[in-house]
Amino acid sequence: MEYRVKIPMNTPSARLVRHIKDDSLTHYALKRAKAYQKSALLALHPFRGFEDNASLTADELKAKIFRESWEPDNR
Protein backbone atom coordinates (compact mmCIF):
# COMPACT_ATOMS: atom_id res chain seq x y z
CA MET A 1 0.00 0.00 0.00
CA GLU A 2 2.83 2.38 0.85
CA TYR A 3 4.18 1.85 -2.67
CA ARG A 4 0.92 3.16 -4.12
CA VAL A 5 0.94 6.19 -1.84
CA LYS A 6 4.49 7.09 -2.78
CA ILE A 7 3.83 6.55 -6.49
CA PRO A 8 0.17 7.42 -7.16
CA MET A 9 0.37 6.28 -10.79
CA ASN A 10 0.39 2.70 -9.46
CA THR A 11 -3.07 2.89 -7.89
CA PRO A 12 -5.74 0.77 -9.60
CA SER A 13 -7.65 3.83 -10.79
CA ALA A 14 -4.54 5.48 -12.22
CA ARG A 15 -3.71 2.28 -14.08
CA LEU A 16 -7.21 2.21 -15.57
CA VAL A 17 -6.96 5.82 -16.73
CA ARG A 18 -4.35 4.69 -19.24
CA HIS A 19 -7.00 2.59 -21.00
CA ILE A 20 -9.67 5.27 -21.45
CA LYS A 21 -10.65 5.85 -25.08
CA ASP A 22 -13.38 8.31 -26.05
CA ASP A 23 -14.15 8.94 -22.36
CA SER A 24 -14.94 5.26 -21.82
CA LEU A 25 -13.41 2.01 -20.59
CA THR A 26 -15.74 -0.03 -22.81
CA HIS A 27 -13.03 -0.97 -25.32
CA TYR A 28 -10.71 -2.08 -22.53
CA ALA A 29 -13.46 -4.01 -20.74
CA LEU A 30 -14.46 -5.87 -23.91
CA LYS A 31 -10.83 -6.69 -24.66
CA ARG A 32 -10.41 -8.13 -21.16
CA ALA A 33 -13.69 -10.05 -21.36
CA LYS A 34 -12.70 -11.61 -24.69
CA ALA A 35 -9.34 -12.65 -23.24
CA TYR A 36 -11.03 -14.30 -20.24
CA GLN A 37 -13.55 -16.00 -22.52
CA LYS A 38 -10.76 -17.31 -24.75
CA SER A 39 -8.90 -18.66 -21.71
CA ALA A 40 -12.02 -20.38 -20.45
CA LEU A 41 -12.67 -21.98 -23.82
CA LEU A 42 -9.08 -23.19 -24.06
CA ALA A 43 -9.04 -24.61 -20.53
CA LEU A 44 -8.13 -28.26 -20.29
CA HIS A 45 -11.29 -28.95 -18.30
CA PRO A 46 -14.27 -26.97 -19.60
CA PHE A 47 -16.87 -25.88 -17.11
CA ARG A 48 -19.20 -28.78 -16.39
CA GLY A 49 -22.33 -28.48 -18.50
CA PHE A 50 -20.70 -26.29 -21.13
CA GLU A 51 -18.53 -28.86 -22.90
CA ASP A 52 -20.37 -28.55 -26.21
CA ASN A 53 -19.52 -24.81 -26.64
CA ALA A 54 -23.06 -24.16 -27.86
CA SER A 55 -24.30 -20.58 -28.11
CA LEU A 56 -26.99 -20.02 -25.52
CA THR A 57 -29.63 -17.37 -25.07
CA ALA A 58 -29.72 -15.53 -21.76
CA ASP A 59 -32.64 -17.67 -20.59
CA GLU A 60 -30.91 -20.91 -21.59
CA LEU A 61 -27.72 -19.81 -19.82
CA LYS A 62 -29.68 -18.94 -16.66
CA ALA A 63 -31.38 -22.34 -16.78
CA LYS A 64 -28.05 -24.17 -17.17
CA ILE A 65 -26.30 -22.23 -14.45
CA PHE A 66 -29.09 -22.45 -11.89
CA ARG A 67 -30.50 -25.78 -13.12
CA GLU A 68 -33.90 -24.10 -13.33
CA SER A 69 -34.11 -24.03 -9.54
CA TRP A 70 -33.38 -20.36 -9.02
CA GLU A 71 -36.05 -17.75 -8.85
CA PRO A 72 -35.53 -14.19 -7.66
CA ASP A 73 -36.73 -13.40 -4.17
CA ASN A 74 -39.34 -10.69 -4.73
CA ARG A 75 -40.31 -10.12 -1.12
PDB file of C-alpha atoms in Angstrom:
ATOM      1  CA  MET A   1       0.000   0.000   0.000  1.00  0.00           C
ATOM      2  CA  GLU A   2       2.834   2.380   0.853  1.00  0.00           C
ATOM      3  CA  TYR A   3       4.183   1.853  -2.671  1.00  0.00           C
ATOM      4  CA  ARG A   4       0.917   3.163  -4.119  1.00  0.00           C
ATOM      5  CA  VAL A   5       0.939   6.188  -1.836  1.00  0.00           C
ATOM      6  CA  LYS A   6       4.488   7.094  -2.781  1.00  0.00           C
ATOM      7  CA  ILE A   7       3.835   6.551  -6.491  1.00  0.00           C
ATOM      8  CA  PRO A   8       0.170   7.416  -7.163  1.00  0.00           C
ATOM      9  CA  MET A   9       0.370   6.278 -10.793  1.00  0.00           C
ATOM     10  CA  ASN A  10       0.393   2.705  -9.456  1.00  0.00           C
ATOM     11  CA  THR A  11      -3.071   2.889  -7.890  1.00  0.00           C
ATOM     12  CA  PRO A  12      -5.738   0.770  -9.604  1.00  0.00           C
ATOM     13  CA  SER A  13      -7.655   3.828 -10.792  1.00  0.00           C
ATOM     14  CA  ALA A  14      -4.542   5.478 -12.222  1.00  0.00           C
ATOM     15  CA  ARG A  15      -3.714   2.277 -14.082  1.00  0.00           C
ATOM     16  CA  LEU A  16      -7.214   2.213 -15.571  1.00  0.00           C
ATOM     17  CA  VAL A  17      -6.964   5.822 -16.731  1.00  0.00           C
ATOM     18  CA  ARG A  18      -4.349   4.687 -19.235  1.00  0.00           C
ATOM     19  CA  HIS A  19      -7.002   2.590 -21.005  1.00  0.00           C
ATOM     20  CA  ILE A  20      -9.666   5.273 -21.451  1.00  0.00           C
ATOM     21  CA  LYS A  21     -10.649   5.854 -25.082  1.00  0.00           C
ATOM     22  CA  ASP A  22     -13.379   8.312 -26.052  1.00  0.00           C
ATOM     23  CA  ASP A  23     -14.153   8.936 -22.361  1.00  0.00           C
ATOM     24  CA  SER A  24     -14.943   5.261 -21.816  1.00  0.00           C
ATOM     25  CA  LEU A  25     -13.412   2.011 -20.591  1.00  0.00           C
ATOM     26  CA  THR A  26     -15.741  -0.035 -22.808  1.00  0.00           C
ATOM     27  CA  HIS A  27     -13.029  -0.972 -25.324  1.00  0.00           C
ATOM     28  CA  TYR A  28     -10.708  -2.082 -22.533  1.00  0.00           C
ATOM     29  CA  ALA A  29     -13.458  -4.013 -20.737  1.00  0.00           C
ATOM     30  CA  LEU A  30     -14.462  -5.865 -23.912  1.00  0.00           C
ATOM     31  CA  LYS A  31     -10.831  -6.686 -24.655  1.00  0.00           C
ATOM     32  CA  ARG A  32     -10.409  -8.134 -21.156  1.00  0.00           C
ATOM     33  CA  ALA A  33     -13.690 -10.047 -21.360  1.00  0.00           C
ATOM     34  CA  LYS A  34     -12.702 -11.606 -24.688  1.00  0.00           C
ATOM     35  CA  ALA A  35      -9.341 -12.648 -23.237  1.00  0.00           C
ATOM     36  CA  TYR A  36     -11.032 -14.298 -20.239  1.00  0.00           C
ATOM     37  CA  GLN A  37     -13.547 -15.999 -22.518  1.00  0.00           C
ATOM     38  CA  LYS A  38     -10.763 -17.307 -24.750  1.00  0.00           C
ATOM     39  CA  SER A  39      -8.902 -18.655 -21.712  1.00  0.00           C
ATOM     40  CA  ALA A  40     -12.020 -20.380 -20.445  1.00  0.00           C
ATOM     41  CA  LEU A  41     -12.673 -21.980 -23.817  1.00  0.00           C
ATOM     42  CA  LEU A  42      -9.077 -23.191 -24.055  1.00  0.00           C
ATOM     43  CA  ALA A  43      -9.037 -24.607 -20.528  1.00  0.00           C
ATOM     44  CA  LEU A  44      -8.132 -28.264 -20.292  1.00  0.00           C
ATOM     45  CA  HIS A  45     -11.288 -28.949 -18.298  1.00  0.00           C
ATOM     46  CA  PRO A  46     -14.266 -26.975 -19.602  1.00  0.00           C
ATOM     47  CA  PHE A  47     -16.869 -25.879 -17.112  1.00  0.00           C
ATOM     48  CA  ARG A  48     -19.195 -28.780 -16.391  1.00  0.00           C
ATOM     49  CA  GLY A  49     -22.329 -28.484 -18.496  1.00  0.00           C
ATOM     50  CA  PHE A  50     -20.698 -26.287 -21.132  1.00  0.00           C
ATOM     51  CA  GLU A  51     -18.531 -28.864 -22.901  1.00  0.00           C
ATOM     52  CA  ASP A  52     -20.374 -28.547 -26.212  1.00  0.00           C
ATOM     53  CA  ASN A  53     -19.519 -24.812 -26.641  1.00  0.00           C
ATOM     54  CA  ALA A  54     -23.058 -24.157 -27.855  1.00  0.00           C
ATOM     55  CA  SER A  55     -24.299 -20.581 -28.106  1.00  0.00           C
ATOM     56  CA  LEU A  56     -26.991 -20.024 -25.516  1.00  0.00           C
ATOM     57  CA  THR A  57     -29.635 -17.373 -25.068  1.00  0.00           C
ATOM     58  CA  ALA A  58     -29.719 -15.525 -21.756  1.00  0.00           C
ATOM     59  CA  ASP A  59     -32.644 -17.670 -20.587  1.00  0.00           C
ATOM     60  CA  GLU A  60     -30.912 -20.911 -21.594  1.00  0.00           C
ATOM     61  CA  LEU A  61     -27.722 -19.815 -19.815  1.00  0.00           C
ATOM     62  CA  LYS A  62     -29.678 -18.941 -16.664  1.00  0.00           C
ATOM     63  CA  ALA A  63     -31.381 -22.337 -16.779  1.00  0.00           C
ATOM     64  CA  LYS A  64     -28.048 -24.173 -17.168  1.00  0.00           C
ATOM     65  CA  ILE A  65     -26.296 -22.227 -14.450  1.00  0.00           C
ATOM     66  CA  PHE A  66     -29.086 -22.446 -11.894  1.00  0.00           C
ATOM     67  CA  ARG A  67     -30.505 -25.777 -13.125  1.00  0.00           C
ATOM     68  CA  GLU A  68     -33.904 -24.105 -13.326  1.00  0.00           C
ATOM     69  CA  SER A  69     -34.113 -24.028  -9.544  1.00  0.00           C
ATOM     70  CA  TRP A  70     -33.381 -20.357  -9.016  1.00  0.00           C
ATOM     71  CA  GLU A  71     -36.054 -17.750  -8.851  1.00  0.00           C
ATOM     72  CA  PRO A  72     -35.532 -14.185  -7.658  1.00  0.00           C
ATOM     73  CA  ASP A  73     -36.731 -13.399  -4.173  1.00  0.00           C
ATOM     74  CA  ASN A  74     -39.343 -10.686  -4.730  1.00  0.00           C
ATOM     75  CA  ARG A  75     -40.306 -10.121  -1.122  1.00  0.00           C
TER      76      ARG A  75
END
